[in-house]
Structures are given as C-alpha cells and as structure tokens.
Coordinates of C-alpha atoms in Angstrom, one line a residue:
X1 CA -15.5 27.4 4.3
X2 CA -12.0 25.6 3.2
X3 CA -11.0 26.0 -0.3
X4 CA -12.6 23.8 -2.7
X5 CA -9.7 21.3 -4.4
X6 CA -12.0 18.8 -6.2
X7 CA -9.8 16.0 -7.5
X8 CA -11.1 14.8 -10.5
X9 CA -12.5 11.9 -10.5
X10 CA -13.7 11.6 -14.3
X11 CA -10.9 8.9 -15.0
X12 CA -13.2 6.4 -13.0
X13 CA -16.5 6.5 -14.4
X14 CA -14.3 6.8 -17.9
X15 CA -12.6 3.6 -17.3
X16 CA -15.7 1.8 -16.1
X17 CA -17.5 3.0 -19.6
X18 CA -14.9 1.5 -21.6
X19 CA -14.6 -1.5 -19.7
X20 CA -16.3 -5.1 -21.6
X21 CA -20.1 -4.5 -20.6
X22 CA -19.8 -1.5 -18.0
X23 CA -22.1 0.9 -20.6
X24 CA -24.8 -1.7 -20.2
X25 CA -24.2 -1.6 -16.3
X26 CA -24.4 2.2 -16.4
X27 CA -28.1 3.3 -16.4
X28 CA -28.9 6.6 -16.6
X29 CA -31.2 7.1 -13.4
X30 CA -33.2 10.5 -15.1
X31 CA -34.2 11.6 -18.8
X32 CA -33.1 15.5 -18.4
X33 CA -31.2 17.4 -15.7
X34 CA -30.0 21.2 -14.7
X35 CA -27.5 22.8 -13.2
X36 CA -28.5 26.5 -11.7
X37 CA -25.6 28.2 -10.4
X38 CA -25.9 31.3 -7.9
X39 CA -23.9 34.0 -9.5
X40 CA -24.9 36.8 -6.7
X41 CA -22.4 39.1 -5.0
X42 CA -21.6 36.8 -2.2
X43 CA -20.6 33.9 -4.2
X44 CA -18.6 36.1 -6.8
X45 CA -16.9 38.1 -3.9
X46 CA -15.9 35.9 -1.3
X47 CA -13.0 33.6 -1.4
X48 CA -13.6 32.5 2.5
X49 CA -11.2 30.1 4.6
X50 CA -8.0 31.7 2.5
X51 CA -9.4 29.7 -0.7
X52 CA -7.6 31.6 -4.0
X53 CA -11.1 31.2 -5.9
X54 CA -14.3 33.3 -5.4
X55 CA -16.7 30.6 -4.6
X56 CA -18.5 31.1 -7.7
X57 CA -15.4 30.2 -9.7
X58 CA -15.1 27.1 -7.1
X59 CA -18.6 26.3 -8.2
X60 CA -17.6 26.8 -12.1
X61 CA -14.7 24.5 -11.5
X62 CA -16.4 21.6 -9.5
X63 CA -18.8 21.7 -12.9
X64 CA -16.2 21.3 -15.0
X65 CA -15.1 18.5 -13.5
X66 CA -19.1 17.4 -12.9
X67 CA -19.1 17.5 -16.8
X68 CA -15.4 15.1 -17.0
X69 CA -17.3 12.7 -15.0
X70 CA -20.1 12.1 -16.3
X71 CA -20.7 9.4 -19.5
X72 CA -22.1 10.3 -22.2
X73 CA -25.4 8.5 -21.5
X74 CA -29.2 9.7 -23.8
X75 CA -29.9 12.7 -21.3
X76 CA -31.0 16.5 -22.0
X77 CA -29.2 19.0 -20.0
X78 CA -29.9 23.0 -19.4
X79 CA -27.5 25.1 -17.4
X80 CA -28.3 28.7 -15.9
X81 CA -27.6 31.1 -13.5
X82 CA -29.5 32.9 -10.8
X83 CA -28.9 36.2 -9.0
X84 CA -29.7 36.9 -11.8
X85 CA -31.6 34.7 -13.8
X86 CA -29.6 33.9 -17.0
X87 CA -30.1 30.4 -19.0
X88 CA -26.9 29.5 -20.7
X89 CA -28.1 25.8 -22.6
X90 CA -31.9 25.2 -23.0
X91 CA -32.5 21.4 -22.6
X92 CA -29.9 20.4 -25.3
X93 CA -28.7 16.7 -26.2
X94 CA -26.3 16.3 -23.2
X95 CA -22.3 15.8 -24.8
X96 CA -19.2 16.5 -22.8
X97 CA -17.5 18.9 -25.4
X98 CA -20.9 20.7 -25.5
X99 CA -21.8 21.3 -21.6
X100 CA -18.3 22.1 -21.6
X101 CA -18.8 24.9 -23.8
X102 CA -21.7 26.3 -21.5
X103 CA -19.9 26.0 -18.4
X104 CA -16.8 28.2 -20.0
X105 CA -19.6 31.1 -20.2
X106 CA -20.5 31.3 -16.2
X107 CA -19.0 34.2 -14.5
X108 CA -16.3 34.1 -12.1
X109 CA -14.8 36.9 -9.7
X110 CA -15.3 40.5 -9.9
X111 CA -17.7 42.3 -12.5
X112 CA -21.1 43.1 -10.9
X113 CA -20.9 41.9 -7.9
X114 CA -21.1 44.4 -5.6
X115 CA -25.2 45.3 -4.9
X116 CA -26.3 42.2 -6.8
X117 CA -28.4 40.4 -4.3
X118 CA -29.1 36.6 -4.3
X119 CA -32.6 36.0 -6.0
X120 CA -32.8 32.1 -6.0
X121 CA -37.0 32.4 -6.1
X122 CA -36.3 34.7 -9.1
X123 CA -34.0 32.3 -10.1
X124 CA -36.3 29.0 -10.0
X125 CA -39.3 30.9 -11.3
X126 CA -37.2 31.6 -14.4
X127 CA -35.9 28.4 -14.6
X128 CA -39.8 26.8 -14.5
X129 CA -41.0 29.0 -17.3
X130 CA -38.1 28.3 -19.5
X131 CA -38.7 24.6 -19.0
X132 CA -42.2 23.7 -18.6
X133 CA -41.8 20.0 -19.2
X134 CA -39.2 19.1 -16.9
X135 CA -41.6 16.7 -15.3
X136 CA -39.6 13.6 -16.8
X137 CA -37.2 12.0 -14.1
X138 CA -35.0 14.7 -13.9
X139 CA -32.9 16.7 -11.8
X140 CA -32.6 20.1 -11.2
X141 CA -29.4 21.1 -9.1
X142 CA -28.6 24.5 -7.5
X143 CA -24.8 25.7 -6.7
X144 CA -25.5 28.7 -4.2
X145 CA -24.1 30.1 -0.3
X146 CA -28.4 30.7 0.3
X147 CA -27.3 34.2 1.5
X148 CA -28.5 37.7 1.8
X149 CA -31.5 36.2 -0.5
X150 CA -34.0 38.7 -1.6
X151 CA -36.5 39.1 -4.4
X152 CA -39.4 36.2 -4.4
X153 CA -39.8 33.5 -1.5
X154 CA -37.3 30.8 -3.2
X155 CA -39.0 28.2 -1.1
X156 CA -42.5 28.8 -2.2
X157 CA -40.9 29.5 -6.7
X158 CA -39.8 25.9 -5.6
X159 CA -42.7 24.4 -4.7
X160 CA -44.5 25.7 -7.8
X161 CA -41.7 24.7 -9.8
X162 CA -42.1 20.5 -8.5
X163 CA -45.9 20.9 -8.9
X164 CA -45.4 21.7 -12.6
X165 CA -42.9 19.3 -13.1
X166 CA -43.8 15.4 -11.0
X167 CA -41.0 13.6 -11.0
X168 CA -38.2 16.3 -10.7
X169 CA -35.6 15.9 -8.1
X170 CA -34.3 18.8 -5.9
X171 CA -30.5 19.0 -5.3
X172 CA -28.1 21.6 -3.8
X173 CA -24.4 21.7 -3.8
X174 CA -23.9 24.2 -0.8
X175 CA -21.1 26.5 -0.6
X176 CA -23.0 28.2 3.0
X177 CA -20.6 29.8 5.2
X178 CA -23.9 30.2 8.1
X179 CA -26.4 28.1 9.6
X180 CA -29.4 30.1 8.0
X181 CA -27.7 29.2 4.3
X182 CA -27.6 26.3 5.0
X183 CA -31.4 25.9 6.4
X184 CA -33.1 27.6 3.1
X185 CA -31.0 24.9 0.8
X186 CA -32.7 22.4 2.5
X187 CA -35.6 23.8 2.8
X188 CA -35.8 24.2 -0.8
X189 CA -34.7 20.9 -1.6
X190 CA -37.7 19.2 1.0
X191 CA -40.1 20.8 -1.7
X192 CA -39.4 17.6 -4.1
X193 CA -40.2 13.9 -3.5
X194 CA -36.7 13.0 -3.6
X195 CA -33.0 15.3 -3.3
X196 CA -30.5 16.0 -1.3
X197 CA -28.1 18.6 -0.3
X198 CA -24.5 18.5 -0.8
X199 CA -21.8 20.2 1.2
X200 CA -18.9 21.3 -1.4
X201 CA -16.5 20.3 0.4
X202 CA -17.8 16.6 1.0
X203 CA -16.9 16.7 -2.7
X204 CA -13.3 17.4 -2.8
X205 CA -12.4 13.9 -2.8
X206 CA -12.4 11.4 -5.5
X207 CA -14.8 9.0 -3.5
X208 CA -17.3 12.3 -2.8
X209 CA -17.5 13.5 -6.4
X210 CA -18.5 10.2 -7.7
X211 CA -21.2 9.5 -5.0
X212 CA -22.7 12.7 -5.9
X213 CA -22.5 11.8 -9.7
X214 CA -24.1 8.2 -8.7
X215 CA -26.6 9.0 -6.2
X216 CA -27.7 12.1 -8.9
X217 CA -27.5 10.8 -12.3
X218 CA -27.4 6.9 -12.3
X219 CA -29.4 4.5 -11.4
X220 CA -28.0 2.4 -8.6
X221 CA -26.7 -0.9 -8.5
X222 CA -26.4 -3.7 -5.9
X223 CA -23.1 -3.4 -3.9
X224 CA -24.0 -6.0 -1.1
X225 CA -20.5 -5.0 0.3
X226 CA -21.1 -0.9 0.4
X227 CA -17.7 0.0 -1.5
X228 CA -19.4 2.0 -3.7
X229 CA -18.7 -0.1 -6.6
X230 CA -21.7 -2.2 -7.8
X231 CA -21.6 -5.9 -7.4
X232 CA -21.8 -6.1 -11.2
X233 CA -18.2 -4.0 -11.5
X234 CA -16.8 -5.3 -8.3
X235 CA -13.7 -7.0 -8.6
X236 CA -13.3 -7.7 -4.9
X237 CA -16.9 -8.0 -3.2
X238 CA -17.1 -9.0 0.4
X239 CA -14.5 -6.0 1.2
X240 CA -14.6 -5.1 4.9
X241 CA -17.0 -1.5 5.6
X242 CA -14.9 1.5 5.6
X243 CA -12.0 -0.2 3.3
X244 CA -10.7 2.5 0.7
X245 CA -11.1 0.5 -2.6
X246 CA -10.5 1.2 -6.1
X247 CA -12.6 1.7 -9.3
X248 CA -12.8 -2.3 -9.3
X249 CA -14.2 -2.4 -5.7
X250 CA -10.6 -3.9 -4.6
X251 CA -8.3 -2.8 -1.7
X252 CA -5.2 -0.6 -2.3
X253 CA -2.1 -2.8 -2.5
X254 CA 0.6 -0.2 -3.0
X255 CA 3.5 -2.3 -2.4
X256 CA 1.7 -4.7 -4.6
X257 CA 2.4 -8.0 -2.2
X258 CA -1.2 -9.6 -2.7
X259 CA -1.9 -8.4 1.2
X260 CA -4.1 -5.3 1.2
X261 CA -2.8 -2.2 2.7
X262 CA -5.6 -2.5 5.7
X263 CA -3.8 -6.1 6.7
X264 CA -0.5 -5.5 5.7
X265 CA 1.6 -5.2 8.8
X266 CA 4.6 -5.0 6.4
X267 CA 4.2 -1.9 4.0
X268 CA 6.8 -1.4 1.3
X269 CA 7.6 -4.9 0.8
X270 CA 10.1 -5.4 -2.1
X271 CA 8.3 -6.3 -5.4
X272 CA 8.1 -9.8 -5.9
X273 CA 9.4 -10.9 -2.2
X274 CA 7.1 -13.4 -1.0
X275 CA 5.4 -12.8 2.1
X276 CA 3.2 -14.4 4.7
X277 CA -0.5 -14.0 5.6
X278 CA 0.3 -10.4 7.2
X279 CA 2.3 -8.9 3.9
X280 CA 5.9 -9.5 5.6
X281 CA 8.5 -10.6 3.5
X282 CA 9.1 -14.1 4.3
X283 CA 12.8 -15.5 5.9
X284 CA 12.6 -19.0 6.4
X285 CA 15.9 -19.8 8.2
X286 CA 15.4 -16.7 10.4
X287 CA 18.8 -15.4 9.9
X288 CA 17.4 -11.9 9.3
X289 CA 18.0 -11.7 6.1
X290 CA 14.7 -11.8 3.5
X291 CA 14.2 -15.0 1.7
X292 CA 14.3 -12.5 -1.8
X293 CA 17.3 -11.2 -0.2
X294 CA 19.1 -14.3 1.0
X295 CA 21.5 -16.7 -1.2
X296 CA 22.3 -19.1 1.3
X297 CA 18.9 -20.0 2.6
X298 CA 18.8 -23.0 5.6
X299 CA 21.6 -21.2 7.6
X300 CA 21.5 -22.6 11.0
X301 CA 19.6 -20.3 13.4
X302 CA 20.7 -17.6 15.4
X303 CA 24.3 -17.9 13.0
X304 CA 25.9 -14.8 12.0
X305 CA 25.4 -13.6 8.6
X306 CA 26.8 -10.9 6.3
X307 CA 24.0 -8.8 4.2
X308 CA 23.5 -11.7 1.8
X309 CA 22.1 -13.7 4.3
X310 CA 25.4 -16.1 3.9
X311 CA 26.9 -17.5 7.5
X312 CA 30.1 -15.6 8.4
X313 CA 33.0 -18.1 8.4
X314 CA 34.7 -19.1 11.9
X315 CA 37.2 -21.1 13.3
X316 CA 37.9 -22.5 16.7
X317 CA 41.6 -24.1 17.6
X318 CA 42.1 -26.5 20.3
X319 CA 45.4 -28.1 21.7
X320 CA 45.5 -31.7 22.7
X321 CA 49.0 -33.2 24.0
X322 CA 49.9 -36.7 24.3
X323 CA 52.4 -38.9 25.9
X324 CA 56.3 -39.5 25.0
X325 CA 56.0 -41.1 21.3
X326 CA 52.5 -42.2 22.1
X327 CA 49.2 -41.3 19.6
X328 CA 46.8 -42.5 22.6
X329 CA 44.2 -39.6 23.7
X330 CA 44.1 -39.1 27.0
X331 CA 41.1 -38.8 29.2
X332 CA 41.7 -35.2 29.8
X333 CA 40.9 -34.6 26.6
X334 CA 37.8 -36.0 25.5
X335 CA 35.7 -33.4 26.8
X336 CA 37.2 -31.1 24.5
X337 CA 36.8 -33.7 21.5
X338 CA 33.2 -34.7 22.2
X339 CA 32.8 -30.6 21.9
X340 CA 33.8 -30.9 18.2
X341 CA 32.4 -34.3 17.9
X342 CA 29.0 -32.3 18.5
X343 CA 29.4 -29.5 16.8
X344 CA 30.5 -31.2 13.6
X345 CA 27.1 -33.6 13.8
X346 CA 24.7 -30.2 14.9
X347 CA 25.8 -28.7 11.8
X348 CA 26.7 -30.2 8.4
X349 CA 28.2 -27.2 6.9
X350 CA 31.2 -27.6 9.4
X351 CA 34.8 -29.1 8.3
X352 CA 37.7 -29.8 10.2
X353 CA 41.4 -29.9 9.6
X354 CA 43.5 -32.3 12.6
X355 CA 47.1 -31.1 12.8
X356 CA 49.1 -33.9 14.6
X357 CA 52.6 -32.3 15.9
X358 CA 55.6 -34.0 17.7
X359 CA 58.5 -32.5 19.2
X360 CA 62.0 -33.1 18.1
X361 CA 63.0 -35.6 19.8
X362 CA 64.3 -38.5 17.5
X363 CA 64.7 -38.7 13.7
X364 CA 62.2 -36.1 11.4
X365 CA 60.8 -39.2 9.7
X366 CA 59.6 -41.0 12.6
X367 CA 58.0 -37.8 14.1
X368 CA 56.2 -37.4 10.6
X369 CA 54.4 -41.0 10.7
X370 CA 54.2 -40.0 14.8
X371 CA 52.3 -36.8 14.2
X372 CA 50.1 -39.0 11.3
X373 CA 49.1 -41.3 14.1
X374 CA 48.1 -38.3 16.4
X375 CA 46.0 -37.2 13.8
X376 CA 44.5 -40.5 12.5
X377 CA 43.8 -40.9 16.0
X378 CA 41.4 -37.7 16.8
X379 CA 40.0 -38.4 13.4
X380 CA 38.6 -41.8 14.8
X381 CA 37.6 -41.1 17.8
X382 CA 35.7 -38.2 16.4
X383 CA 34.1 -40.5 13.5
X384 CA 33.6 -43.4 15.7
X385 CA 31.5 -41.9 18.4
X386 CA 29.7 -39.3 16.7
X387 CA 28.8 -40.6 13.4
X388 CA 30.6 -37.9 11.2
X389 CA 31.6 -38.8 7.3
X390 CA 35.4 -39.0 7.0
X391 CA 35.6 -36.5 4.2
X392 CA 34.9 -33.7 6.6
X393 CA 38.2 -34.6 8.6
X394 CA 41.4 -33.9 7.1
X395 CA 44.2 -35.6 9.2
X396 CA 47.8 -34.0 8.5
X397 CA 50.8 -35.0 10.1
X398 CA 53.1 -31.8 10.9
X399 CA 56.3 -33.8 12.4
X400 CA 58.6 -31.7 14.3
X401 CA 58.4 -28.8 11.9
X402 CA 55.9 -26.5 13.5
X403 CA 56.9 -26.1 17.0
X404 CA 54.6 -24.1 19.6
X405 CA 57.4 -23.9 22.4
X406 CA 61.2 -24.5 22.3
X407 CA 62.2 -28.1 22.4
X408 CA 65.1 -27.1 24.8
X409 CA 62.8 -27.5 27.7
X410 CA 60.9 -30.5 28.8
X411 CA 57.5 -28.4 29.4
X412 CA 58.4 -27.2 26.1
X413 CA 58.8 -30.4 24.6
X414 CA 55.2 -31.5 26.1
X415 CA 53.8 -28.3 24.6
X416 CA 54.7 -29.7 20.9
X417 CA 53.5 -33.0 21.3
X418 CA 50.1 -32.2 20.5
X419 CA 47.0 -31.7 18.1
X420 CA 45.2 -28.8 17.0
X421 CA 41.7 -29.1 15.8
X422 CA 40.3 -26.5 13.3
X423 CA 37.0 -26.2 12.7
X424 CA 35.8 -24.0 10.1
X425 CA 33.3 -23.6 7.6
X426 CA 29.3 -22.4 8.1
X427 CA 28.5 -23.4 11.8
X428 CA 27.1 -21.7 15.2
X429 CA 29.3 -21.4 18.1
X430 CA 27.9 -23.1 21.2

C-alpha cells in the first residue's frame, strides 16, 4: 500500500459554510455517525509501501483531517476502536474542537501490538451494545487492513448490528494490503441497505477526501454538470466531464487569462495581456512582439523589430546622374525611382532626403541652384506619379561640395553629377 499523504481538504467545505447562504445548502444527510478504527497488530505495526507511518497512525491522521472537514452541522458522533473494543466518545453533540480531542487519544505505532489479533466482530458487537439506538440515519464507519481477523464472525456481529439499528449505513475506509482484506470489508459493508467501501488511498487527494465527506455525511445536491460542486454553489455549471474545477465548480485559470487551463494553448500568459479565444497573448501587427509588450503597434508586417516591438530604422542610397548642366532624369533611371516612389506609398512611416550634387565645373553658385534643380526634380517626379505628400521629401542642393570622384577626370566628373536618395524611417525592404 503507498503512504497515505491526505491533503487537507477542510479549507473547502470551510469556505463554502461561510459563504452568503452555503449553511442553508449544506444538509446534513444522517442524525448520528461513528468512526471504529482497527487498532490490531497489523495496522499498528506495518508501515507497508516505505510509508513513515504505521497504518494506524495513517488512519488517526486521515481522521484528523475527516474532523477539519467537516461543518459543524446538528449531528451526534461516537468514536472507538476495535482489536480491541475501546469506545473513546459515546454519541456526544458533534464539535470540531471536541472530536478532535477524541481522535488525539487513538493509539499509534508500537505498544501492544505484537499478538493482538484483529477482532472486528468483537469490535461491532461492542459497538451495538454501547449504542442501541443508532437506528436514526446514521453512519457507522470502520478504518481497518480486515486481516488476520479472529474472535467472532465480523460479518454475521454486522448483520445483527443493522437489524437493531434500520437505517444505519455501513462504510469502510480500507487500508488492505491482500485480496481477502479487502473481500470481508465489503462483505461487511453489503450487510446495510446502503455503504460503501473506501480505498485510503483514493482519499489522498483534495477531490477524494471531500467525496467521501459528501457521499458520507451530506445530503447531495444537484450538480447537472458532475464537478462535484452542486448546482446551487456552482459558479461555472456546464463544465466539460473530467475538468479539475475549484470549490466554486469553475476551471483552474493559473495564469489568470479568462481561458481555462484545459483550452489554454498559451499557459503562463503575462497578467493582464490580452489574449484570443485559445489564451495566447494577442499581437496584432504580427511583428512578434505581444500587443502588452509592443509600443509601436501597426508596424508593417514581416518588418524587423527590436524587443519593444518598434521597427528597426534603415536606409537605402541610390545614385542617379544627369547630363552636362542638365536637371532632366533620364530614362535609365526611372526604374530605380518608381522603386522609391513605391516604397514611399506601401509604407507611411518612410521619409526621404534627395541630395542633388554637381561637379565643379563652372562657378560654386550656379552648381548650388544646379544641384537644387536635380533635387526639385526627383522630388516631382516622385510626388507626381505616386501620390506621395511633399513633406516627406526633403530636396537639398549639395553644389560642387561633396564630390564622390575627382573632378580631374571626365568619368569622374559624370560620377558627381548626380542624386542620392535616402530613404529612412520605419519601412520594409522589398
């Protein structure tokens, strides 16, 4: 048998008792109830599966925690051992702090142990003298491993036991380590009308230890969705079968997103990120960059972008000569033009500065208004044929002063006679 961890679970049923009207949902399902726990030699000795608890101070600690979860509703509640027969709290007005106080005197590890048999018949036949009128709805539930049982037939001190009390529910919380354990539990159990028996283990989680304390001591409610949470506490009803939910029947959200954790393809989302229909965090201009992350959302697609999600600046130079003291474009270099003409209208983030040039043939003056014409010129063709506002084109006229090649030369010459287009700003190269 594995260890026996039983996370409590009290903080649930405690929240949903202190909640606006959950005392009035919470109905107590019997009048009176029992715990019997087997206190025999196997239970007190063995700590099976490498568990660091005897599995009677298992079963002492699952009934603590039993006791944590369960509200303080109008019951009466007995507690007693068997193996052998002991009775700790006789039918007493049920309180936490009280039962509490019972449980703390049930043995652990060690002490007798060793030739003390298990005696559950000797057990329930205590148990139904001691309480001759447990016939209200109530619950009597047994904590044992069912072996090595000696003393009287604990099926048939059972069946006596539910004859003298109609109405009393059989339960076991089994802590069996073999098949024929296992088999006299139930068979015990199958004496009453209505019961059940529990594996301990099946109660280690938070989810098992309230289902036991529901389907044991409270009546149930509607839960048309099967959560586990009645309708009249459920928060969230129509949740999908097999969906972990919380105390108010809703699916986990851990990254808190508004998507549940079973849709969310996009765990971890940052808090307060918005995000689409599958929990991802949204980024509108696809630039990679998260819309909660991004200050310059709209960036053109498929631009780069530094971490902010802002387009990485670029420029792109291109030469275009002219004629002896001419400002006419030629042919040749339209293609190149139209190129900027384009870009410039695909994106509105672009600017460009025209440089007109000259060489330095005649005066310094001239080739100043010269290169201004050069300029002026692009400028126009640029505006004219692809719609572009003039404030994004800054025509300068250089003159003479910012040669490329040495005016000694004629090729040299035709080299500075030129404009250069630079086009910067937030733009995709195509």
């Amino acid at each position: 048998m594995n260890e026996i961890r039983v996370v409590f679970a009290g903080v649930f049923l405690a929240v949903l008792l202190a909640a606006s009207g959950a005392s009035a949902a919470m109905e107590a399902k019997v009048d009176r109830f029992a715990f019997q726990v087997d206190t025999s030699g196997s239970m007190r000795g063995c700590t099976a599966g490498g568990a660091a608890m005897s599995k009677a101070e298992q079963a002492r600690d699952l009934l603590a925690r039993v006791n944590k979860a369960l509200p303080e509703l109008d019951w009466r509640a007995g507690l007693a051992t068997s193996s052998p027969y002991r009775e700790l709290l006789t039918s007493a007005r049920y309180t936490t702090e009280g039962y509490g106080q019972a449980i703390d005197m049930l043995p652990g590890a060690g002490g007798y142990m060793f030739g003390n048999p298990t005696t559950l018949g000797d057990g329930l036949r205590g148990f139904g003298a001691d309480n001759p009128d447990f016939d209200a709805p109530s619950a009597l539930i047994l904590m044992s491993d069912g072996a090595n049982n000696q003393g009287r037939n604990p099926v048939a001190m059972a069946e006596g036991v539910v004859e003298d009390n109609p109405g009393m529910c059989l339960y076991a919380v089994s802590y069996a380590e073999t098949g024929n354990g296992r088999a006299l539990l139930e068979k015990i159990v199958a004496e009453a009308d209505c019961g059940e028996v529990f594996d301990a283990t099946d109660l280690d989680s938070e989810q098992g230890l309230n289902s036991f304390v529901q389907k044991v001591f409270l009546k149930e409610g509607k839960d048309t969705d099967g959560d586990g949470v009645d309708d009249a506490d459920d928060r969230c009803p129509g949740t999908p079968a097999g969906v972990e939910v919380d105390q108010y029947g809703c699916p986990f959200d851990t990254d808190k997103d508004g998507v549940p954790d079973y849709r969310d393809k996009c765990p971890g989302t940052p808090t307060g990120a918005p995000v689409d229909a599958d929990g991802c965090a949204l980024d509108s201009d696809g630039d990679g960059v998260i819309d909660f992350y991004d200050k310059c959302p709209g960036t053109p697609k498929q631009m780069k972008v530094d971490e902010t999600g802002c387009a990485i600046p670029t420029t792109i130079t291109l030469d275009i000569q002219f004629d002896v003291d001419s400002a006419e474009i030629k042919p040749a270099y339209r293609a190149e033009l139209d190129r900027i003409g384009r870009l410039l209208r695909d994106h509105p983030g672009a600017m460009v500065e025209i440089g007109g040039h000259t060489d330095s043939t005649g005066s310094a003056a001239y080739n100043e208004k010269l290169s201004q014409r050069r300029a002026e010129s692009v400028k126009s063709y640029i505006e004219n044929n692809f719609n572009i506002d003039g404030d994004r084109l800054d025509a300068r006229g250089y003159g003479e002063s910012r040669p490329v090649a040495s005016n000694q030369t004629k090729a040299g010459r035709a080299g500075n006679r030129r404009v250069e287009a630079k086009v910067s700003g937030t733009f995709e190269q195509r």
